[in-house]
């Protein structure tokens, strides 16, 4: 997992503070963030969050925010597992 830039993290925490574990649609997410980002920037950041698995698409119109700690834990576990395999060879 590549580290996020400040704008991606800002959008993540903005959406996390609003929706927490609730299901939302992209229109609701845009309404929350429209005072901070242009629509083009918002869409690019939203796509980046999906690519990083910080936002999961449940259906064509529904999304859910993932917990950052669980994503980092999973990513760290995969990294350490790969490192242990490569160092033992």
Backbone as ProteinMPNN parsed JSONL, in Angstrom:
{"seq_chain_A": "XXXXXXXXXXXXXXXXXXXXXXXXXXXXXXXXXXXXXXXXXXXXXXXXXXXXXXXXXXXXXXXXXXXXXXXXXXXXXXXXXXXXXXXXX", "coords_chain_A": {"N_chain_A": [[0.843, -1.181, 0.0], [0.736, 2.045, -1.0], [1.757, 5.043, 0.551], [-0.576, 7.552, 1.491], [-1.363, 10.817, 0.159], [-1.746, 14.159, 1.527], [-4.241, 15.253, 0.776], [-5.797, 13.008, 0.113], [-5.896, 11.692, 2.585], [-7.191, 13.717, 4.024], [-9.728, 13.782, 2.797], [-10.529, 11.16, 3.39], [-10.691, 11.219, 6.258], [-12.587, 13.216, 6.559], [-14.874, 12.058, 5.363], [-15.031, 9.79, 6.967], [-15.551, 10.895, 9.481], [-18.098, 11.87, 9.064], [-19.706, 9.686, 8.077], [-18.841, 7.335, 9.342], [-19.411, 4.101, 10.14], [-21.542, 3.805, 8.507], [-23.507, 3.166, 5.537], [-23.216, 4.865, 2.452], [-23.903, 7.024, -0.392], [-22.303, 8.2, -3.429], [-23.129, 10.758, -4.007], [-23.923, 11.818, -1.536], [-21.441, 11.814, -0.295], [-20.124, 13.673, -1.892], [-21.597, 15.996, -1.278], [-20.799, 16.43, 1.361], [-18.114, 17.064, 1.031], [-17.899, 19.162, -0.777], [-17.311, 21.814, -0.103], [-14.623, 21.846, 0.211], [-13.195, 20.642, -1.886], [-12.847, 20.656, -5.484], [-15.152, 19.289, -7.91], [-13.87, 17.605, -9.745], [-11.387, 17.071, -8.502], [-12.356, 15.863, -6.177], [-13.552, 13.507, -7.275], [-11.282, 12.196, -8.304], [-9.824, 11.78, -5.931], [-11.645, 10.193, -4.546], [-11.715, 7.911, -6.165], [-9.09, 7.114, -5.741], [-9.166, 6.451, -3.017], [-10.866, 4.244, -3.185], [-9.234, 2.531, -4.666], [-7.202, 2.085, -2.844], [-8.538, 0.562, -1.07], [-9.767, 1.785, 1.076], [-12.246, 2.752, 0.87], [-15.049, 0.844, 0.221], [-16.945, -0.58, -2.347], [-20.21, -1.476, -2.146], [-22.481, -1.897, -3.649], [-23.642, -0.829, -6.914], [-24.336, 1.825, -6.245], [-23.761, 2.19, -3.558], [-21.531, 2.706, -0.861], [-18.943, 2.07, 1.566], [-16.993, 3.096, 4.327], [-13.85, 1.879, 5.219], [-12.114, 0.7, 8.134], [-9.216, 2.352, 9.058], [-7.125, 1.354, 10.647], [-7.427, -1.456, 10.509], [-6.929, -1.859, 7.794], [-4.255, -0.992, 7.601], [-3.095, -2.839, 9.327], [-3.556, -5.277, 7.983], [-2.128, -4.782, 5.618], [0.469, -4.433, 6.636], [0.906, -6.964, 7.726], [0.932, -8.559, 5.388], [3.198, -7.457, 4.138], [5.271, -7.998, 6.024], [5.142, -10.758, 6.031], [5.944, -11.355, 3.407], [8.533, -10.336, 3.532], [9.716, -12.023, 5.421], [9.706, -14.438, 4.053], [11.392, -13.841, 1.883], [13.799, -13.256, 3.158], [14.469, -15.643, 4.332], [15.211, -17.221, 2.258]], "CA_chain_A": [[0.0, 0.0, 0.0], [1.482, 3.287, -1.078], [1.27, 6.029, 1.506], [-1.5, 8.538, 0.941], [-0.988, 12.214, 0.31], [-2.566, 14.879, 2.503], [-5.614, 15.429, 0.307], [-6.489, 11.718, 0.231], [-6.183, 11.498, 4.012], [-8.184, 14.709, 4.439], [-11.042, 13.306, 2.356], [-10.853, 9.957, 4.167], [-11.128, 11.58, 7.608], [-13.828, 13.979, 6.423], [-15.956, 11.091, 5.147], [-15.093, 8.905, 8.147], [-16.208, 11.618, 10.576], [-19.516, 12.037, 8.733], [-20.444, 8.439, 7.854], [-18.326, 6.301, 10.23], [-19.651, 2.748, 9.621], [-22.787, 3.815, 7.737], [-23.462, 3.068, 4.08], [-23.522, 6.151, 1.831], [-23.706, 7.044, -1.835], [-21.287, 9.168, -3.828], [-23.739, 12.086, -3.927], [-23.818, 12.255, -0.138], [-20.021, 12.091, -0.044], [-19.809, 14.935, -2.572], [-22.208, 17.079, -0.499], [-19.969, 16.657, 2.548], [-16.773, 17.56, 0.69], [-17.931, 20.184, -1.824], [-16.715, 23.069, 0.373], [-13.18, 21.682, 0.333], [-12.593, 20.149, -3.123], [-13.63, 20.749, -6.71], [-15.745, 17.991, -8.228], [-12.859, 16.784, -10.417], [-10.438, 16.622, -7.477], [-13.092, 14.917, -5.34], [-13.7, 12.224, -7.974], [-9.966, 11.554, -8.348], [-9.499, 11.327, -4.58], [-12.571, 9.1, -4.227], [-11.197, 6.737, -6.882], [-7.859, 6.699, -5.06], [-9.587, 5.776, -1.784], [-11.36, 2.918, -3.573], [-8.08, 1.725, -5.079], [-6.481, 1.741, -1.616], [-9.48, -0.223, -0.256], [-10.251, 2.535, 2.23], [-13.681, 2.802, 0.604], [-15.466, -0.386, -0.451], [-18.206, -0.455, -3.063], [-21.109, -2.567, -1.785], [-23.351, -2.058, -4.814], [-23.299, 0.277, -7.824], [-24.575, 3.148, -5.661], [-23.51, 2.209, -2.119], [-20.14, 2.593, -0.441], [-18.721, 2.024, 3.009], [-15.629, 3.434, 4.725], [-13.151, 0.843, 5.965], [-11.324, 1.157, 9.266], [-7.828, 2.546, 8.647], [-6.246, 0.458, 11.419], [-7.494, -2.819, 9.967], [-6.255, -1.84, 6.486], [-2.816, -0.929, 7.86], [-2.712, -4.116, 9.931], [-3.531, -6.271, 6.909], [-1.024, -4.435, 4.722], [1.715, -4.713, 7.357], [1.04, -8.413, 7.831], [1.366, -9.053, 4.076], [4.571, -7.002, 3.919], [6.172, -8.753, 6.895], [5.131, -12.133, 5.553], [6.802, -11.386, 2.217], [9.913, -10.095, 3.963], [10.239, -13.216, 6.096], [9.938, -15.439, 3.009], [12.552, -13.466, 1.067], [15.023, -13.295, 3.966], [14.797, -17.033, 4.655], [15.707, -17.888, 1.037]], "C_chain_A": [[0.881, 1.233, 0.0], [0.892, 4.274, -0.071], [0.416, 7.078, 0.806], [-0.926, 9.938, 1.054], [-1.994, 12.905, 1.239], [-4.018, 15.02, 2.061], [-6.421, 14.139, 0.428], [-6.853, 11.462, 1.69], [-7.236, 12.48, 4.513], [-9.586, 14.264, 4.031], [-11.462, 12.074, 3.151], [-11.398, 10.348, 5.544], [-12.4, 12.42, 7.594], [-15.02, 13.032, 6.258], [-16.128, 10.168, 6.346], [-15.825, 9.597, 9.301], [-17.705, 11.776, 10.321], [-20.274, 10.706, 8.729], [-20.04, 7.302, 8.777], [-18.533, 4.922, 9.619], [-20.893, 2.678, 8.735], [-22.523, 3.672, 6.24], [-23.882, 4.426, 3.515], [-23.389, 6.023, 0.325], [-22.756, 8.188, -2.193], [-21.826, 10.602, -3.793], [-23.668, 12.656, -2.518], [-22.374, 12.608, 0.207], [-19.619, 13.416, -0.683], [-20.382, 16.12, -1.792], [-21.365, 17.432, 0.724], [-18.677, 17.383, 2.181], [-16.759, 18.716, -0.302], [-17.347, 21.527, -1.389], [-15.194, 23.023, 0.39], [-12.49, 21.31, -0.977], [-13.479, 20.479, -4.315], [-14.165, 19.357, -7.025], [-14.721, 17.064, -8.879], [-11.859, 16.224, -9.405], [-11.107, 15.595, -6.573], [-13.185, 13.545, -6.0], [-12.372, 11.48, -8.037], [-9.567, 11.008, -6.981], [-10.383, 10.146, -4.172], [-12.117, 7.809, -4.899], [-9.947, 6.205, -6.205], [-8.19, 5.959, -3.759], [-10.136, 4.381, -2.079], [-10.204, 2.0, -3.946], [-7.273, 1.254, -3.87], [-7.32, 0.878, -0.669], [-9.89, 0.479, 1.032], [-11.747, 2.804, 2.103], [-14.021, 1.558, -0.204], [-16.821, -0.149, -1.101], [-19.058, -1.686, -2.771], [-22.06, -2.913, -2.92], [-23.028, -0.887, -5.739], [-23.466, 1.676, -7.22], [-24.232, 3.251, -4.178], [-22.05, 1.941, -1.81], [-20.074, 2.546, 1.072], [-17.253, 2.318, 3.277], [-15.056, 2.276, 5.529], [-12.381, 1.481, 7.126], [-9.852, 1.213, 8.862], [-6.888, 1.596, 9.373], [-6.268, -0.959, 10.865], [-6.815, -2.906, 8.607], [-4.747, -1.827, 6.68], [-2.304, -2.234, 8.459], [-2.581, -5.201, 8.865], [-2.35, -6.035, 5.965], [0.324, -4.748, 5.365], [1.962, -6.209, 7.466], [1.532, -9.005, 6.511], [2.822, -8.687, 3.811], [5.558, -7.826, 4.745], [6.248, -10.217, 6.486], [6.028, -12.289, 4.324], [8.266, -11.215, 2.591], [10.506, -11.332, 4.622], [10.521, -14.326, 5.085], [11.191, -15.116, 2.209], [13.848, -13.521, 1.87], [15.428, -14.724, 4.319], [15.346, -17.793, 3.447], [17.187, -17.753, 0.88]], "O_chain_A": [[1.682, 1.431, 0.913], [-0.322, 4.327, 0.126], [0.675, 7.438, -0.342], [-0.107, 10.218, 1.93], [-2.97, 12.295, 1.676], [-4.928, 14.918, 2.883], [-7.593, 14.171, 0.802], [-7.977, 11.066, 1.998], [-8.08, 12.12, 5.334], [-10.524, 14.356, 4.822], [-12.623, 11.956, 3.544], [-12.452, 9.86, 5.952], [-13.205, 12.339, 8.522], [-16.043, 13.185, 6.926], [-17.251, 9.808, 6.699], [-16.615, 8.974, 10.01], [-18.493, 11.811, 11.266], [-21.356, 10.606, 9.308], [-20.829, 6.379, 8.98], [-17.862, 4.603, 8.637], [-21.255, 1.6, 8.264], [-21.449, 4.018, 5.749], [-24.797, 5.063, 4.037], [-22.836, 5.046, -0.18], [-22.448, 9.037, -1.356], [-21.068, 11.548, -3.577], [-23.385, 13.84, -2.334], [-22.117, 13.581, 0.916], [-18.867, 14.191, -0.094], [-19.714, 17.146, -1.66], [-21.236, 18.605, 1.076], [-18.2, 18.225, 2.942], [-15.681, 19.209, -0.637], [-16.925, 22.308, -2.242], [-14.545, 24.055, 0.565], [-11.315, 21.629, -1.162], [-14.7, 20.573, -4.188], [-13.69, 18.364, -6.474], [-14.704, 15.866, -8.596], [-11.526, 15.04, -9.447], [-10.505, 14.575, -6.237], [-12.926, 12.53, -5.355], [-12.334, 10.264, -7.846], [-9.035, 9.903, -6.882], [-9.913, 9.209, -3.525], [-12.131, 6.742, -4.285], [-9.757, 4.993, -6.103], [-7.559, 4.951, -3.442], [-9.901, 3.444, -1.315], [-10.198, 0.824, -3.582], [-6.727, 0.151, -3.875], [-6.858, 0.509, 0.41], [-10.318, -0.176, 1.982], [-12.43, 3.052, 3.097], [-13.358, 1.255, -1.196], [-17.729, 0.409, -0.486], [-18.674, -2.806, -3.107], [-22.402, -4.078, -3.127], [-22.216, -0.033, -5.382], [-22.795, 2.615, -7.652], [-24.403, 4.32, -3.593], [-21.416, 1.072, -2.409], [-21.016, 2.927, 1.767], [-16.374, 1.851, 2.552], [-15.718, 1.754, 6.426], [-12.046, 2.665, 7.085], [-9.305, 0.224, 8.376], [-5.946, 1.082, 8.77], [-5.219, -1.596, 10.764], [-6.189, -3.918, 8.295], [-4.029, -2.565, 6.005], [-1.205, -2.682, 8.133], [-1.606, -5.952, 8.851], [-1.663, -6.975, 5.567], [1.221, -5.271, 4.704], [3.094, -6.669, 7.317], [2.432, -9.845, 6.5], [3.591, -9.511, 3.317], [6.567, -8.298, 4.22], [7.304, -10.84, 6.586], [6.784, -13.255, 4.224], [9.138, -11.876, 2.027], [11.675, -11.652, 4.404], [11.482, -15.078, 5.25], [11.971, -16.013, 1.89], [14.902, -13.811, 1.304], [16.602, -14.988, 4.578], [15.888, -18.888, 3.597], [17.753, -18.256, -0.09]]}, "name": "protein", "num_of_chains": 1, "seq": "XXXXXXXXXXXXXXXXXXXXXXXXXXXXXXXXXXXXXXXXXXXXXXXXXXXXXXXXXXXXXXXXXXXXXXXXXXXXXXXXXXXXXXXXX"}
